[in-house]
Every structure is written in C-alpha cells, then in structure tokens.
Amino acid sequence: MQQWTLADNRAILHVDMDAFFASVEQRDDPTLAGKPVLVGGTGLRAVVAAASYEARVFGCHSAMPMVVARRLCPQAIIVKPKGGRYGEVSREIFEILARFTPMVQPISVDEAFLDVTGSKRLLGDAVTIAREIKRVVRAETQLTASIGVAPNKLVAKIASDLDKPDGLTVIRAGEVQTRLAPLSIERLWGVGPRSADRLGKLGVHTFGDMQRLGHEALDAVFGSSAESMWNRCRGIDDRPVHADHGAKSISHETTFGTDLESADAVRAVLLDQAEQVARRLRAKGRRGRTISIKIRFGRFETITRSVTLEQATDRTDEIARQARRLFDAWAFEPVRLIGVGVSELTQSTEEQLGLFSVVQSAQQRAIDRASDTIIERFGKDAIRRGGTLS
Amino acid sequence: MKVICDRAALLDAIILVSGVVASRTPRPQLTCVKLSTGTVDGAGELSLAATDAEISLILRTAKVDIVEPGEVLVPAEKLRQIVAAEDNEPTLTIESEQDMCHVRGEDAHFRLVGYPASEFPAIPDFHAVVAEGKARTVLTIQSGPLGEMIARTIFATARENTRYAINGVLLNRVGKRIEMVATDGRRLALSRADATSADGGDETVSCIIPTKALSMLQKLLVSGDERVTIAITDNQILFAIGGDGDARAVLASNLVEGTFPPYEDVIPKDQDKKVTFDRDLLNSAVRRAALLTNEESRGVRMSFHGEEKRVELTSRAPEMGEADIQIDVRGYDGEDIEIGFNPHFITDALKVITEPEIIMELKAPNKPGLMKSGDDFLYVVMPVNL
C-alpha cells in the first residue's frame, strides 16, 4: 500500500490546445472554418504540422508526410505555416494560464502543465479552475483547449487526450488505477510501436493488462526502465511541475563514469545534448543567441567556450554545429564531463530570412517539428540524429 | 644602408604599411617593415615593404636622400612610434649596421634591434608576375570608380568566419566591365564599373578578394583619378597604384579559396512593386524608426500604400515603446504590401548611394527586396519575418 503523501493531494492540469496551428488558421480566416485544413508545406518532403479535426476524420494527423495526408483527404485546404503568428497566439494563451498559477510548465507552444494545488483556496477546486481556464481561453482567443485534471502529470496528460476536442476529463486520486485500466497501452508515455508489439505478444493491450502482468515480467520488455514503466502503468508519477519561466539559460551536461577517450564519442554526446537543449528551447518558445560548451578533462581542468550568433536560434542543427565547432577548436584529451548550453534567451520569433538558405532553414524547422512530435508521443529514444548512434 | 628621409613622408608611409603587418605571429619578421633603397630615373627612392604572409604592400617614396644603398628589417610598430615622436625634426637619418638600425634626429639616437633583411619573405613583384605571364588577366581602371566599387560592396561582406568564401568580395571581369559582389547571406551588394584591358585579353575571370586586402586598398586610393593596374593570377591579385612601371604602391593578396554562393540566382527578376524614394527622406525615416528597435525586436515594418504614395514605418521594442514614421514616396507602381527589414541593412546601402533618388522593388513579405540606383549598383536584402 502506498503511503499517503502530499503528492497525492496535488492538483495537476494538463492544458492542450485543440489542433492548435489549424485552429489558429481557421479562426484567422473564416472561410476555412468547418473545413478540413492541413498546415504544412507542399514540397515532396513536407510534413503535416497540424490537421484540423475535420481533416483528422479522414485519418490525417500531425507529423504525417503531406503527400500521404493529401491522398487521405484530397479536398483538404493546405495552409503554409505562419511561424510568428503561432508564437503570438501562444504567448496570449500562456499569459492567460499565468493568471491562475505561477506554476506553469510549457511543454510546447500549445501545451502546458499547471500545478494548481496552491491556487485552490483562492480560486476554487481544480475542476472549477479548469472550467474557468477553458472559458477564458475561448472568450479571449476564440480557441478551444482540452484539459486533464489529475493528481500528477502522467495521468493529467492521458486525461486531457481522452475527450478531445474541447474536453475536460477529471481523474481523481482514488480512481487512477481503475480509470486507466481499460485504456490502450499505446497511450502510455514511453510505449512506442515496438514495445507495444512486444507487449501485445504477452497479451498486454491495456493499462489493466500491464498492471496484472506484474513488475518482474516487464523487465524483459523494458530492461532498465521496467521500474518506471511499472509505476507509470499504475498512474504513479511524482515528477514536479517545473515552472522555470524566466530561465536565463538552458543547458545539459553529462559526467562520464570513465573518461571518454575518443573525440567521436564526445561528438556523439554533444549532438544528443544539443538536440535536448534545442528541444527544451522550442518547448518554451525561446531562442538563444549564445551557445556554449563546457569540457572537463580527465585531469580535472574545466574550460567553457562560447560563441554569440548574429541571430537567436532554437534549431537543433545550428546549436549542434556551433557546439561541435567549439569542441573541435580544442585539442582533444580524454573528457570527464561535457555539456552544451544556450543563453541570452529571447521569446522573440522575429527571424531574419537568408538569401541562400531559405529552403534549408524551412526544412530544418520541419525536421525539428516532426522530431519534437515523435519524441513527445513516444519518448526521447524513439528518434535520434544519425550522429548520436554509435 | 644610410638614408636621410623627409619625416612626414616617412611617417605617412609607415602608417600605411603598418596596416598589413601581422599583429600576432610566431614569426617576428612578419611584424617588421623592410626598408630598401633603389633608383628611378637616376633619382634615389626608398621602398617600405610589409606582409602578413597573406597580403603584402610595397610603398615607394622619393622624398629621400640616399647616402649608401642597402636594406634593413625593423619592427614596424617601434619604428612608427619613433618617427611619430620625433615631431620636431624635418628629417631623420636611418642607418643600418648589420641587424641593428640607427635612427637619428637632431638630439636623439635610437638603436633598434632588427633582423637580417634576407629573412623577410619574398613579396610578389608586379613586373615579374606580368612579365613571366603568370597573370590570367591584366586590366586598368581609374582609382575613383575602383574606390567607389569597393565602398559599395565591402560593407556587405560576412563578419563571421565560418563561410570563408563570403568573407571576401567576388570580382568578376567580363569583357570591359568589372563587377564586385559581396554578401553576408542576408543581403547582397553588387557594383559595376568600366575597366580597360591592359593585355588585350577579354576573357571572363572571377576571383574572391579578402576583405582585409580591399580595406587596405581603400586607404591607398587617395586621389580621384590615378591609374590602377590589376593583375590576377591563379592564386593572387596584385594592384599597382599610380601606373605600373612607377607605381607608388603595390598591394598583393592571396585569393580566397572556395566557391562564392550562386548570387545571380538570388537577384530577383520578377518584382511587381516598384517604389521611388527620395534617398535622404528614406534614410531619415529608417533611422528614426530604428530608434525603437532592440536585440529582441530588430525589424522595422514598412507598409506601402500605393494609392496615397505613402510609406508608414513602424517599430516596436518590448518594454521600450513604439515608433511610427510616415513619408511620401515619389512614385509607386503595384499593389500595397507590408514587409519587415533590418533597418541597418537599408541604411548601410543608403550610405553608399550617391544619387538623390533610389528605387526599391518588392514582391512579397517573405521575398527579397531589391534596391537600385543608377545602372551600376544593386542591392538585394532579405526581409525579417516579424
């Protein structure tokens, strides 16, 4: 029996805007209302950034190749993404969320966790707050949000997805296991297509199946993460809501048990770190101008080197390229610790376009967007840049 | 070697050659200037040479009395300080004694430790390069148009040193025309001028000149209509300023290796909106709108209203404020458009445009703007996505 802790009294909201980019487009252009809309490029390799609910009926969804989506729904209206516009609307929404609690953790431009535990005395219980958020968001932005209310982030996120669009799903502390039990295991964060397949062979299709399977049996499927998966399938999650708004920098560093003896091994780690830092920047709607690396050598000398760019970035390829340049400028010695950081953050989405890189930059953004969507859905190991594999 | 020099002429020359001396180098000889004597038409002259191994410069002055021919290699910065400090002296005597260099004024005697002149790297010799047929092309141009071409392009070169080729200026010679092109990847400047073939050839030649060499050349081009002869070899470019036989200065530079981006592809050809501005009016409006921009919000929004022949420039800096400037345009042809630009990219170009009227051509908010003035200058600038 789990002990009764403060954690069980938490009131966590997961607020998720419904088909955000597509809804913004439909709102800004009334002729698109009620019609299937796909937001994304039209090139051969373009990817759907967002599909309106009318398009989802046909099986279209975000991160799907545009050509596939157009085949599924030939009548869909395709709209080019308007980068700056979504940022503006996103800021309006986060401004609304901040009225309810300072404990807002942005997950992406259109999604956030809120810890309203401390707001309950002032604003009423979590369900009342969730209703009010939905009302204010609709009144001020004409957009709808789906909200999950639960004792923790894991369950809140699952809940917000159960009744989309414009939903409000409440899962109370005492009913977590029973409410999760009938749900498909594919909704569980960390279960990708491959592990779903392997679980299926064990007869596990729902949370309930997995709960009955027991802890030990999960080792074979999940290895070192079996413990956390066992907790997750029972809806146990004690991660706090990180409201690190106003962060001055975002960084990621790794200390190695034994010094890394090869420069290529360090480069692979750097690329992975750049990816993670860039993803966190994008999730917070920030860009940074200064990119720095920190290296601690086996002999414990620590150096940091940085470069300041002409223009702030949140692109994985750019951050990785600069980090690697900084690293390569240093004669190689065995490395004990390596880290990548981005500072001088800005919320501005203003972007100076390039003469020769228009296509490339748009492609890189599409790659970043698609990879964010995949990681959000299937976890961090579901997709990786080639250079991080060794 | 022993020479008596006019101090003012010597100081001018030393200041110029100091511009190419290497600042940080493991080879101390590269921080030196080489003084050597020579004769032209029976009269004595002193030449000063310096190099950083990429760029070299030789200056000649006749304001000198040669007592004993020879050469000496001395640290440039120290020599410059001495010659500058001896400001009561009309002349200075420079004498070498092995590797030691003596500089004497009326009441002063400096002994400066130098190096054997033979340790100075070989510097490209304009005559030899041309005589030996190493040049792919030799042409002449007046210093005025050449200086203007440099001024109209060099500001647009990349400062960041990651893409090496765009840290320089592309020089294209096509028949009797030469053009210079510079870009930093966000804007591009192109300037053209007439040149005369000095070797009868008219083949197309392209090369990329390092920015440092061109800014040095700008300093050397003082008077308006001096003849400048240019020789381009496979890996070097040489400029002889003031004729070629008796050039008062020869600047040589290694060329930048690499491929210049396909600049012709990004010069827009189907712009459908054409605006004619009074240059000073536009300059003033952009500079004022730029006052309310900052790191977070660098762009200025330009809203073109064709019917009223009016442009509204607005800017907004978070937590600072907003600006709104309205100006009239001389002509407008096309639909209304709203587009954002980095104001400095616009004023940079306006600074080098001498004509009172400029034309801006646009197509769409995410497509390049084209600025033109006369037939010999065009400027492509990418907008800011506001």
mmCIF file of C-alpha atoms in Angstrom, chain B residues 19-204:
data_model
loop_
_atom_site.group_PDB
_atom_site.id
_atom_site.type_symbol
_atom_site.label_atom_id
_atom_site.label_comp_id
_atom_site.label_asym_id
_atom_site.label_seq_id
_atom_site.Cartn_x
_atom_site.Cartn_y
_atom_site.Cartn_z
ATOM 1 C CA GLY B 19 48.147 48.178 -41.794
ATOM 2 C CA VAL B 20 49.299 44.893 -43.290
ATOM 3 C CA VAL B 21 51.889 43.938 -40.673
ATOM 4 C CA ALA B 22 50.864 40.779 -38.833
ATOM 5 C CA SER B 23 49.667 41.515 -35.323
ATOM 6 C CA ARG B 24 50.116 38.134 -33.707
ATOM 7 C CA THR B 25 52.531 35.731 -35.300
ATOM 8 C CA PRO B 26 55.180 33.271 -34.206
ATOM 9 C CA ARG B 27 57.449 34.791 -36.865
ATOM 10 C CA PRO B 28 58.736 38.161 -35.588
ATOM 11 C CA GLN B 29 59.958 39.009 -39.111
ATOM 12 C CA LEU B 30 56.295 39.392 -40.110
ATOM 13 C CA THR B 31 55.887 42.215 -37.582
ATOM 14 C CA CYS B 32 58.648 44.143 -39.376
ATOM 15 C CA VAL B 33 58.877 46.590 -42.207
ATOM 16 C CA LYS B 34 61.643 46.171 -44.754
ATOM 17 C CA LEU B 35 63.325 49.384 -45.872
ATOM 18 C CA SER B 36 65.343 49.205 -49.080
ATOM 19 C CA THR B 37 66.879 51.726 -51.401
ATOM 20 C CA GLY B 38 66.525 51.902 -55.155
ATOM 21 C CA THR B 39 66.728 54.319 -58.035
ATOM 22 C CA VAL B 40 64.225 55.503 -60.568
ATOM 23 C CA ASP B 41 65.464 57.593 -63.492
ATOM 24 C CA GLY B 42 68.682 58.228 -61.649
ATOM 25 C CA ALA B 43 66.950 59.571 -58.550
ATOM 26 C CA GLY B 44 67.043 57.733 -55.271
ATOM 27 C CA GLU B 45 63.984 56.262 -53.642
ATOM 28 C CA LEU B 46 63.159 54.346 -50.503
ATOM 29 C CA SER B 47 60.703 51.493 -50.508
ATOM 30 C CA LEU B 48 58.891 50.154 -47.466
ATOM 31 C CA ALA B 49 57.525 46.628 -47.563
ATOM 32 C CA ALA B 50 55.406 44.634 -45.146
ATOM 33 C CA THR B 51 53.443 41.398 -45.246
ATOM 34 C CA ASP B 52 51.381 39.141 -43.021
ATOM 35 C CA ALA B 53 52.029 36.206 -45.372
ATOM 36 C CA GLU B 54 48.559 36.688 -46.951
ATOM 37 C CA ILE B 55 48.731 40.305 -48.025
ATOM 38 C CA SER B 56 51.799 42.338 -48.892
ATOM 39 C CA LEU B 57 52.323 46.017 -49.553
ATOM 40 C CA ILE B 58 55.226 47.939 -51.029
ATOM 41 C CA LEU B 59 55.254 51.739 -50.888
ATOM 42 C CA ARG B 60 57.829 53.952 -52.557
ATOM 43 C CA THR B 61 58.847 57.458 -51.632
ATOM 44 C CA ALA B 62 61.275 59.740 -53.453
ATOM 45 C CA LYS B 63 61.470 62.197 -50.578
ATOM 46 C CA VAL B 64 64.728 60.673 -49.523
ATOM 47 C CA ASP B 65 68.439 61.246 -49.933
ATOM 48 C CA ILE B 66 70.408 58.034 -50.337
ATOM 49 C CA VAL B 67 73.851 58.183 -48.830
ATOM 50 C CA GLU B 68 74.566 54.492 -49.005
ATOM 51 C CA PRO B 69 72.281 51.893 -50.686
ATOM 52 C CA GLY B 70 71.146 48.810 -48.792
ATOM 53 C CA GLU B 71 68.260 47.336 -46.849
ATOM 54 C CA VAL B 72 67.174 46.732 -43.265
ATOM 55 C CA LEU B 73 64.364 44.854 -41.474
ATOM 56 C CA VAL B 74 62.969 46.565 -38.356
ATOM 57 C CA PRO B 75 59.920 46.113 -36.087
ATOM 58 C CA ALA B 76 57.233 48.235 -37.730
ATOM 59 C CA GLU B 77 55.402 49.394 -34.622
ATOM 60 C CA LYS B 78 58.519 50.617 -32.843
ATOM 61 C CA LEU B 79 59.751 52.428 -35.933
ATOM 62 C CA ARG B 80 56.321 54.055 -36.321
ATOM 63 C CA GLN B 81 56.394 55.253 -32.690
ATOM 64 C CA ILE B 82 59.859 56.720 -33.090
ATOM 65 C CA VAL B 83 59.123 58.515 -36.346
ATOM 66 C CA ALA B 84 55.841 59.833 -34.915
ATOM 67 C CA ALA B 85 57.516 61.041 -31.704
ATOM 68 C CA GLU B 86 60.356 62.913 -33.448
ATOM 69 C CA ASP B 87 57.872 65.584 -34.390
ATOM 70 C CA ASN B 88 60.300 68.497 -34.211
ATOM 71 C CA GLU B 89 62.520 67.051 -36.909
ATOM 72 C CA PRO B 90 62.059 67.821 -40.621
ATOM 73 C CA THR B 91 64.291 64.867 -41.494
ATOM 74 C CA LEU B 92 65.549 61.673 -39.871
ATOM 75 C CA THR B 93 68.624 59.651 -40.717
ATOM 76 C CA ILE B 94 68.256 55.891 -40.858
ATOM 77 C CA GLU B 95 71.378 53.797 -40.962
ATOM 78 C CA SER B 96 71.874 50.055 -40.736
ATOM 79 C CA GLU B 97 74.787 48.322 -39.080
ATOM 80 C CA GLN B 98 74.346 44.588 -39.612
ATOM 81 C CA ASP B 99 70.990 43.805 -37.943
ATOM 82 C CA MET B 100 70.976 46.999 -35.910
ATOM 83 C CA CYS B 101 69.080 50.031 -37.178
ATOM 84 C CA HIS B 102 70.038 53.529 -36.076
ATOM 85 C CA VAL B 103 67.500 56.330 -36.260
ATOM 86 C CA ARG B 104 68.966 59.751 -35.665
ATOM 87 C CA GLY B 105 67.382 63.130 -35.184
ATOM 88 C CA GLU B 106 68.946 66.403 -34.112
ATOM 89 C CA ASP B 107 69.148 65.468 -30.441
ATOM 90 C CA ALA B 108 68.231 61.773 -30.477
ATOM 91 C CA HIS B 109 69.757 58.470 -31.400
ATOM 92 C CA PHE B 110 67.694 55.274 -31.346
ATOM 93 C CA ARG B 111 69.300 51.891 -31.782
ATOM 94 C CA LEU B 112 66.659 49.440 -32.883
ATOM 95 C CA VAL B 113 67.277 45.669 -32.948
ATOM 96 C CA GLY B 114 66.226 44.326 -36.326
ATOM 97 C CA TYR B 115 66.641 41.140 -38.362
ATOM 98 C CA PRO B 116 68.698 40.223 -41.426
ATOM 99 C CA ALA B 117 66.796 41.533 -44.456
ATOM 100 C CA SER B 118 67.220 38.132 -46.074
ATOM 101 C CA GLU B 119 64.810 36.653 -43.505
ATOM 102 C CA PHE B 120 61.942 38.685 -44.897
ATOM 103 C CA PRO B 121 59.586 36.538 -47.012
ATOM 104 C CA ALA B 122 59.595 37.067 -50.763
ATOM 105 C CA ILE B 123 56.929 39.556 -51.795
ATOM 106 C CA PRO B 124 55.173 39.267 -55.163
ATOM 107 C CA ASP B 125 56.705 41.624 -57.684
ATOM 108 C CA PHE B 126 54.153 43.161 -60.058
ATOM 109 C CA HIS B 127 56.546 43.398 -63.001
ATOM 110 C CA ALA B 128 57.811 39.870 -62.627
ATOM 111 C CA VAL B 129 54.287 38.462 -62.390
ATOM 112 C CA VAL B 130 53.225 40.230 -65.586
ATOM 113 C CA ALA B 131 56.500 39.649 -67.442
ATOM 114 C CA GLU B 132 56.519 35.939 -66.653
ATOM 115 C CA GLY B 133 52.983 35.576 -67.995
ATOM 116 C CA LYS B 134 51.589 34.351 -64.681
ATOM 117 C CA ALA B 135 48.629 36.704 -64.841
ATOM 118 C CA ARG B 136 45.352 35.341 -66.187
ATOM 119 C CA THR B 137 44.381 38.894 -66.909
ATOM 120 C CA VAL B 138 45.782 42.409 -66.577
ATOM 121 C CA LEU B 139 43.469 45.415 -66.611
ATOM 122 C CA THR B 140 43.471 49.061 -65.731
ATOM 123 C CA ILE B 141 40.851 51.142 -64.010
ATOM 124 C CA GLN B 142 40.728 54.644 -62.577
ATOM 125 C CA SER B 143 41.108 54.893 -58.822
ATOM 126 C CA GLY B 144 37.807 56.810 -58.421
ATOM 127 C CA PRO B 145 35.457 54.150 -59.830
ATOM 128 C CA LEU B 146 37.519 51.371 -58.184
ATOM 129 C CA GLY B 147 37.249 53.008 -54.768
ATOM 130 C CA GLU B 148 33.539 53.524 -55.257
ATOM 131 C CA MET B 149 33.015 49.858 -56.202
ATOM 132 C CA ILE B 150 34.812 48.756 -53.070
ATOM 133 C CA ALA B 151 32.841 51.132 -50.835
ATOM 134 C CA ARG B 152 29.593 49.938 -52.391
ATOM 135 C CA THR B 153 30.253 46.266 -51.650
ATOM 136 C CA ILE B 154 32.694 45.765 -48.782
ATOM 137 C CA PHE B 155 30.126 46.668 -46.089
ATOM 138 C CA ALA B 156 28.003 43.666 -47.072
ATOM 139 C CA THR B 157 30.685 41.029 -46.516
ATOM 140 C CA ALA B 158 30.266 38.444 -43.769
ATOM 141 C CA ARG B 159 31.917 39.169 -40.431
ATOM 142 C CA GLU B 160 31.506 35.668 -39.089
ATOM 143 C CA ASN B 161 34.324 33.467 -40.328
ATOM 144 C CA THR B 162 32.507 30.193 -40.835
ATOM 145 C CA ARG B 163 31.729 30.514 -44.511
ATOM 146 C CA TYR B 164 35.094 31.507 -45.799
ATOM 147 C CA ALA B 165 34.164 32.473 -49.356
ATOM 148 C CA ILE B 166 31.748 35.215 -48.293
ATOM 149 C CA ASN B 167 34.336 36.822 -46.060
ATOM 150 C CA GLY B 168 35.681 38.234 -49.281
ATOM 151 C CA VAL B 169 34.408 40.205 -52.232
ATOM 152 C CA LEU B 170 33.874 38.484 -55.550
ATOM 153 C CA LEU B 171 35.461 40.224 -58.509
ATOM 154 C CA ASN B 172 34.165 39.349 -61.977
ATOM 155 C CA ARG B 173 35.705 40.638 -65.120
ATOM 156 C CA VAL B 174 33.531 40.265 -68.190
ATOM 157 C CA GLY B 175 34.925 41.971 -71.251
ATOM 158 C CA LYS B 176 35.345 45.660 -70.480
ATOM 159 C CA ARG B 177 33.217 45.573 -67.359
ATOM 160 C CA ILE B 178 34.198 44.531 -63.911
ATOM 161 C CA GLU B 179 31.790 43.904 -61.102
ATOM 162 C CA MET B 180 32.227 43.340 -57.398
ATOM 163 C CA VAL B 181 29.776 41.321 -55.326
ATOM 164 C CA ALA B 182 29.587 40.903 -51.561
ATOM 165 C CA THR B 183 27.107 39.123 -49.344
ATOM 166 C CA ASP B 184 26.745 38.001 -45.772
ATOM 167 C CA GLY B 185 23.969 35.587 -46.632
ATOM 168 C CA ARG B 186 21.199 38.021 -45.759
ATOM 169 C CA ARG B 187 21.893 40.887 -48.144
ATOM 170 C CA LEU B 188 23.960 41.250 -51.265
ATOM 171 C CA ALA B 189 25.600 44.259 -52.854
ATOM 172 C CA LEU B 190 26.732 44.412 -56.474
ATOM 173 C CA SER B 191 28.599 47.251 -58.125
ATOM 174 C CA ARG B 192 29.920 47.608 -61.656
ATOM 175 C CA ALA B 193 32.461 49.805 -63.428
ATOM 176 C CA ASP B 194 34.342 50.044 -66.711
ATOM 177 C CA ALA B 195 37.889 48.776 -66.998
ATOM 178 C CA THR B 196 40.377 48.640 -69.821
ATOM 179 C CA SER B 197 42.188 45.519 -70.776
ATOM 180 C CA ALA B 198 45.925 46.075 -70.462
ATOM 181 C CA ASP B 199 46.945 42.845 -72.144
ATOM 182 C CA GLY B 200 44.406 42.820 -74.979
ATOM 183 C CA GLY B 201 42.530 39.869 -73.445
ATOM 184 C CA ASP B 202 38.818 39.923 -72.680
ATOM 185 C CA GLU B 203 38.276 36.513 -71.140
ATOM 186 C CA THR B 204 35.944 36.155 -68.171
#
